[in-house]
């Protein structure tokens, strides 16, 4: 007779072998059903909100979106957006403290967003206009080299795709839905122009203007002419400022591209009538 230890080892071998065969058979014939309490993980989703939040170059934009409660809408995977996203440098020309104080942030941010549409660079045609979330329209301009501009701001990185739309990176934040008085006020380098317009009692006219083109002296230009301006009375200051404005109903707003076209057509010299009444060459 075999020793007890050998018999126990043999029994154990037979037992575990049998268990292994049974389990193997179950694996072949009866696959294990998924656990209803452990659903499949959702696929990775990258929304427009994720794209800008994950890039430090959009921290200024993200901060403004958070203040206005607009992060969640841009994280909605059931919606579709086209967003023209300004980098931190794109906000540099503006005084955000003044903009926030005037509660214009929401309107300006909405002016960067097109809802219910995913417009790639191939969908943006020269001269086309697109309606933004603010209700205002952006105008598209494409130069001879194929560079895309919206409202005068250059698209520096196009077609950044997300699961709920597309992002186009731009080099200047868009404030074209603001009136001219606000534009002069919000842009740091034209604050002195805004102040001069207020002093000349032209603030309301600037705010209510339609299709004006303004050749805007920057703060340095006002500093250079400080002594001269100090000697002007209010009427004279009005005349000087109005000499910087084109308000031609036929020309409408004179964009830089249109001005270059006029110069090309007229051998490099154009005369435009100003709001003051005299022609500007």
Coordinates of C-alpha atoms in Angstrom, one line a residue, residues 67-256:
X67 CA -16.6 84.6 -14.8
X68 CA -19.5 84.7 -17.3
X69 CA -20.5 81.0 -16.6
X70 CA -19.8 80.0 -20.2
X71 CA -17.5 77.0 -19.5
X72 CA -20.4 74.5 -19.1
X73 CA -22.1 75.4 -22.4
X74 CA -18.8 74.9 -24.3
X75 CA -18.5 71.5 -22.5
X76 CA -21.8 70.4 -23.8
X77 CA -21.3 67.3 -26.1
X78 CA -24.9 67.6 -27.4
X79 CA -24.2 71.0 -29.0
X80 CA -21.9 72.1 -31.8
X81 CA -19.9 75.3 -31.9
X82 CA -17.3 77.2 -34.0
X83 CA -15.1 79.3 -31.7
X84 CA -12.6 81.9 -32.6
X85 CA -10.3 81.6 -29.6
X86 CA -8.1 84.6 -28.6
X87 CA -4.7 83.8 -27.0
X88 CA -3.5 85.7 -23.9
X89 CA -1.5 87.9 -26.3
X90 CA -4.7 88.6 -28.2
X91 CA -6.1 90.4 -25.2
X92 CA -3.0 92.5 -24.6
X93 CA -4.2 95.6 -26.5
X94 CA -7.3 95.9 -24.3
X95 CA -7.9 97.2 -20.8
X96 CA -9.9 94.3 -19.4
X97 CA -10.6 96.1 -16.2
X98 CA -12.6 98.7 -18.1
X99 CA -14.3 96.1 -20.2
X100 CA -15.4 94.1 -17.1
X101 CA -16.5 97.2 -15.4
X102 CA -18.8 98.0 -18.3
X103 CA -20.2 94.5 -18.2
X104 CA -19.3 94.0 -21.8
X105 CA -17.5 90.7 -21.4
X106 CA -20.4 88.5 -22.1
X107 CA -21.3 90.3 -25.3
X108 CA -17.7 90.2 -26.5
X109 CA -17.2 86.5 -25.7
X110 CA -20.5 85.7 -27.5
X111 CA -19.1 87.5 -30.5
X112 CA -16.4 84.8 -30.8
X113 CA -18.9 81.9 -30.9
X114 CA -21.0 80.5 -33.7
X115 CA -23.7 78.1 -32.5
X116 CA -25.1 75.0 -34.2
X117 CA -22.3 75.0 -36.9
X118 CA -18.9 73.5 -37.3
X119 CA -17.2 75.8 -39.8
X120 CA -13.8 74.7 -40.9
X121 CA -11.4 76.9 -42.7
X122 CA -12.6 75.5 -46.0
X123 CA -16.1 76.8 -45.1
X124 CA -14.9 80.3 -44.6
X125 CA -15.1 82.2 -47.8
X126 CA -13.8 85.7 -48.6
X127 CA -16.5 88.3 -48.1
X128 CA -18.8 85.9 -46.2
X129 CA -20.5 86.9 -43.0
X130 CA -21.4 84.5 -40.2
X131 CA -23.8 85.2 -37.4
X132 CA -22.4 84.9 -33.9
X133 CA -24.0 83.9 -30.6
X134 CA -24.3 87.6 -29.7
X135 CA -26.5 88.2 -32.8
X136 CA -23.9 90.3 -34.5
X137 CA -22.1 89.2 -37.7
X138 CA -18.4 88.5 -38.3
X139 CA -17.0 89.3 -41.7
X140 CA -14.4 87.0 -43.3
X141 CA -11.5 88.3 -45.3
X142 CA -9.0 86.1 -47.1
X143 CA -5.9 87.8 -48.6
X144 CA -4.0 86.8 -51.8
X145 CA -1.9 84.4 -49.8
X146 CA -4.9 82.6 -48.4
X147 CA -4.6 84.0 -44.9
X148 CA -7.9 84.1 -43.1
X149 CA -9.1 87.1 -41.1
X150 CA -12.3 87.6 -39.1
X151 CA -13.2 91.1 -38.2
X152 CA -9.6 92.1 -38.9
X153 CA -8.1 89.4 -36.6
X154 CA -5.8 86.8 -38.2
X155 CA -6.5 83.1 -37.8
X156 CA -3.1 81.8 -36.7
X157 CA -4.1 78.2 -36.2
X158 CA -7.2 76.8 -37.9
X159 CA -9.3 73.7 -37.6
X160 CA -8.4 72.6 -34.1
X161 CA -11.1 69.8 -33.7
X162 CA -13.1 68.9 -30.6
X163 CA -15.9 66.5 -30.1
X164 CA -18.4 69.3 -30.0
X165 CA -17.1 71.6 -32.7
X166 CA -14.0 73.3 -34.0
X167 CA -11.6 76.1 -32.7
X168 CA -9.7 78.7 -34.8
X169 CA -7.0 80.5 -32.9
X170 CA -6.9 84.2 -33.5
X171 CA -4.3 86.9 -32.7
X172 CA -6.6 89.7 -31.5
X173 CA -9.7 89.5 -29.4
X174 CA -12.8 90.6 -31.3
X175 CA -14.6 93.7 -30.1
X176 CA -16.2 94.7 -33.4
X177 CA -19.7 94.4 -31.9
X178 CA -19.0 97.3 -29.7
X179 CA -19.7 101.0 -30.6
X180 CA -16.8 103.2 -31.6
X181 CA -16.7 105.0 -28.3
X182 CA -16.3 101.7 -26.4
X183 CA -13.7 100.5 -28.9
X184 CA -11.6 103.7 -28.3
X185 CA -12.2 103.3 -24.5
X186 CA -11.4 99.6 -24.3
X187 CA -8.2 99.8 -26.4
X188 CA -5.4 100.9 -24.1
X189 CA -3.5 102.8 -26.8
X190 CA -6.5 104.9 -27.8
X191 CA -7.7 105.9 -24.4
X192 CA -6.6 109.5 -24.9
X193 CA -8.7 109.7 -28.0
X194 CA -11.7 108.6 -26.1
X195 CA -11.0 111.2 -23.4
X196 CA -10.6 113.9 -26.0
X197 CA -13.9 112.9 -27.6
X198 CA -15.6 113.2 -24.3
X199 CA -14.0 116.6 -23.6
X200 CA -15.2 117.8 -27.0
X201 CA -18.7 116.5 -26.3
X202 CA -18.4 114.0 -29.2
X203 CA -18.8 110.9 -27.0
X204 CA -22.4 110.3 -27.8
X205 CA -21.8 110.9 -31.5
X206 CA -19.0 108.4 -31.4
X207 CA -21.2 105.9 -29.6
X208 CA -24.1 106.3 -32.0
X209 CA -22.0 106.4 -35.2
X210 CA -22.9 104.1 -38.1
X211 CA -20.3 103.2 -40.8
X212 CA -17.7 105.7 -39.6
X213 CA -14.0 105.1 -40.4
X214 CA -11.7 106.7 -37.8
X215 CA -8.0 107.3 -38.2
X216 CA -7.3 107.1 -34.5
X217 CA -4.3 108.9 -33.0
X218 CA -2.7 106.8 -30.3
X219 CA -1.8 108.0 -26.8
X220 CA 1.7 108.9 -28.0
X221 CA 0.3 111.1 -30.7
X222 CA -1.8 113.0 -28.1
X223 CA 1.3 113.3 -25.9
X224 CA 3.3 114.8 -28.8
X225 CA 0.5 117.4 -29.4
X226 CA -0.3 118.1 -25.8
X227 CA 0.7 121.8 -25.8
X228 CA -1.2 122.4 -29.1
X229 CA -4.4 120.6 -27.8
X230 CA -4.2 122.5 -24.5
X231 CA -4.7 125.8 -26.5
X232 CA -7.8 124.6 -28.3
X233 CA -11.3 125.5 -27.3
X234 CA -14.1 122.9 -27.4
X235 CA -15.2 123.9 -30.9
X236 CA -11.7 123.7 -32.3
X237 CA -11.1 120.3 -30.6
X238 CA -14.3 119.1 -32.3
X239 CA -13.0 120.2 -35.7
X240 CA -9.6 118.5 -35.2
X241 CA -11.3 115.2 -34.1
X242 CA -13.8 115.3 -36.9
X243 CA -10.9 115.7 -39.4
X244 CA -10.0 112.1 -38.4
X245 CA -13.3 110.7 -39.4
X246 CA -14.6 109.4 -42.8
X247 CA -18.4 109.2 -42.8
X248 CA -19.1 108.6 -46.5
X249 CA -22.4 106.8 -47.0
X250 CA -21.3 105.3 -50.3
X251 CA -18.0 104.0 -49.0
X252 CA -19.5 102.8 -45.8
X253 CA -16.7 101.6 -43.6
X254 CA -13.3 101.9 -45.3
X255 CA -11.3 98.8 -44.4
X256 CA -7.5 98.8 -45.0

